[in-house]
C-alpha cells in the first residue's frame, strides 16, 4: 500500500528505528491483549511514516512492520494451510471509486468489518475439531478448548445440523454489553481493564485457566469445503454457512442495515451507500465495527486477481475513524446523580475521538478507580462508542513516576456527609444532594424546558430550603426566588462571587415553571426521574395508560404488560411511582397535565397519521426534535428513530442532517412530507393552537 502524500518520512535513522521498535511492541500488546501502547490511529500513522521512510531509504531496515500481516504477534504452533492475510486499508471515497472501477463490472459485496480476533475453524463430520488464532498469519495458536468449552461462542456452533467437513474463517468479537461484563469480571479479579472489545477478546480467549466465563460472538467471512467447490458467489457461500448454523458477517450486515439497502452491486454509488449505511449505523450496532470490507463476490475473479505478500487484491478495508484514543487524566470530578449515586467524571487532556474533541469522560465506580490505580497524570484510554457519553475504559501502562493513586473524598462534596459505602456504588443519602441533579434533569429542554434552571440555581434553591422536592417548584413565588443567594461558577470576572438570583431571573423562572405544567403528560412522567425511565419510556407509559390516575393505579403486572417493559423494569417503575406518590399528588394539585393529549379527539383511526410509522429528520420550524415527535404522536403516528422498510413517512426538515435519511428514504421508496406540511397538519388537528 502506498502511504498517503501527507505522511512525513523520518529524517533521522534513530527516530526511524525507535518508531519500528514502538510499532513492534504495540503490535505484540495488540495481539495478546495484555495492554495498549498505541491507539489505532496513531499506530496506522506510524506504520505509514515507516513505509514512506523505507521508500526513501531502502537500506533502512523496517523489520517487516509494513509488510508483516501482524507485526509483533506471536507465531503459534499450528501452521495455516493457506496464510491468514490482512486487508489493505483505504479511507477516502476516491479510493473506493478507484477500487470498484478497477474491477470492470465485477460484483462487490460490502460487509461490516468486525473488530475482534481472526480465527480459523476446522469442522469434520459436523463437529468442530480445531480452532486456531491468526497468529502471525502463517501459524497461530490452538484455541479449540477455549472456543468449545461452556458457554461456547455465539454464532460458532460446536456441532452442525449436518455432517459437514470444511473450514471457516471469521472474527471472534465482543458485543458492547459483553465487553462491559468482561471488564467488570476482570477488574473484580484485580486485573487491569481492557481498553476496548478487541483487546478484551485477545486477552480473554488465550486464557486457558480463567475461572470466570466471558461471553463472545463470532462472524464468519469465508468458508471452504468440498461441497462448496461449485459455488462461485461469496454471498451464496455465506448462505451455505448460515444453513449450517454459523453466523456470518454478511448476514449480520444485512440484518443491521435498513431493509432494502443493497450490500452487493457493481455501481460505485451503491457501494458507497452501503459503506455509509454501515458507518451511520455503527453507533447503534452494539458490536465493534471499525470499518467496512469491500470484496469481490466471485471466487473465480478473486483467484484471477490474487494476493500480494500481506493482503488479497480482491478486497479493501474502508476504515472508519477509531473510537478509542489515549489521553492524560487531569482531574476527577465527583457529583451526585438524581438517584443519589456518586458519579465520577474524568477531566482529561482534550483529545479528538471520532470527530469530536473529548475533555470529559465518565468513569466506572470508585472500586474500579482504586483497582486500576488511577491517578492524576495517568494515561487513560477513552472510548466514544456511538452517541453515548465518552467513557474511560482503561488505564494504560504503568503509573508514571510521581503519580499517586487518586484518593476519593470520603464525604459528599455537596453536603459534606459521609457516603453510604455499603455497596460497590457509593451513595449520598442526603435527599437534597440528589435533588439538585433531579431538578436539573427535570428542567432540561426535553422535559419541562424551564429556561434558566441549571445546576447552580437548583443548588441555591435547595440550599435556601425553598425546594425540598420536585413539586415545591410549583409553589415558588418570584419574590421568594429573587433574594436567594447563589454561587456563580461561571468563568467570568464574577467567578466565585456570591450573588442573589434577582427579580428578572426569578420572574423568568416562575414563568418557565408555570409553562411546564402545560407540557404533555409524558414529560411529567419523565420528570419524576424514576430509574429506568427516560423520555421514550415517559411517552410509552403516557400513551399506554393515558391518564396519570391510571398509571398510578397500575400493578407490576399491568406495567409488565406494556410493550418494551420486562418484569424487572416493571418492578422498578412500580416502586419508583410508589416512592413518588406524595410528589405526584402535589404535582396534580399544582395543575400539571394529567391526561395524554387528544383523549377527546376523534377516535384513533381518524387521526391524520393513524397507523403510520413516521421518522422525523432535519429541523422542523418552531419545534425541537422532541416536540416534533410528540406532535407526530398526537397525530396518531408511531415514531421511530431510523428509516427502514417499515417506515411509512419521512418528515423532512431543513439542514444537512436530513440528507442521509432522505437518501435512504428515496432508496426504499418511502413517502416524504415537508416539515412545513407537517407543522400545518399539526396546527389544524390541534384546532389552531400550535403544539
Ligand atoms: S475478509 C484476507 N471480512 O479484518 C482476509 N475480514 O484488518 C479476508 N475482518 O484479517 C478477510 N471483518 O480478520 C473480511 N467482514 C470481514 C471482516 C474481516 C473483520 C478482519 C479479518 C482481516 C482483518 C483485516
XYZ file of C-alpha atoms and ligand atoms in Angstrom, residues 85-87 111-114 118 134 171 221 249 293 295 312 314, ligand 1:
40
model
C -3.908 -12.499 5.237
C -4.670 -8.953 6.245
C -6.571 -6.317 4.233
C -19.717 -6.200 4.883
C -19.187 -4.689 8.301
C -15.594 -5.118 9.391
C -15.751 -6.706 12.816
C -9.439 -13.511 13.381
C -4.342 -15.977 13.155
C -13.820 -12.865 13.578
C -16.383 -14.165 6.411
C -20.675 -11.134 8.600
C -14.915 -4.547 3.887
C -14.858 -7.609 -1.519
C -5.569 -10.043 -1.235
C -9.750 -8.523 -4.387
S -12.447 -10.590 4.626
C -7.853 -11.992 3.560
N -14.417 -9.675 6.005
O -10.179 -7.740 9.287
C -8.739 -11.761 4.639
N -12.281 -9.656 7.034
O -7.852 -5.995 9.020
C -10.122 -11.649 4.161
N -12.290 -8.799 9.328
O -7.888 -10.228 8.505
C -10.853 -11.018 5.165
N -14.450 -8.413 9.445
O -9.637 -10.678 10.410
C -13.099 -9.906 5.997
N -16.314 -8.915 7.089
C -14.998 -9.164 7.100
C -14.195 -8.895 8.211
C -12.825 -9.146 8.140
C -13.303 -8.368 10.096
C -10.891 -8.852 9.760
C -10.141 -10.050 9.291
C -9.000 -9.473 8.478
C -8.851 -8.152 9.120
C -8.061 -7.163 8.315
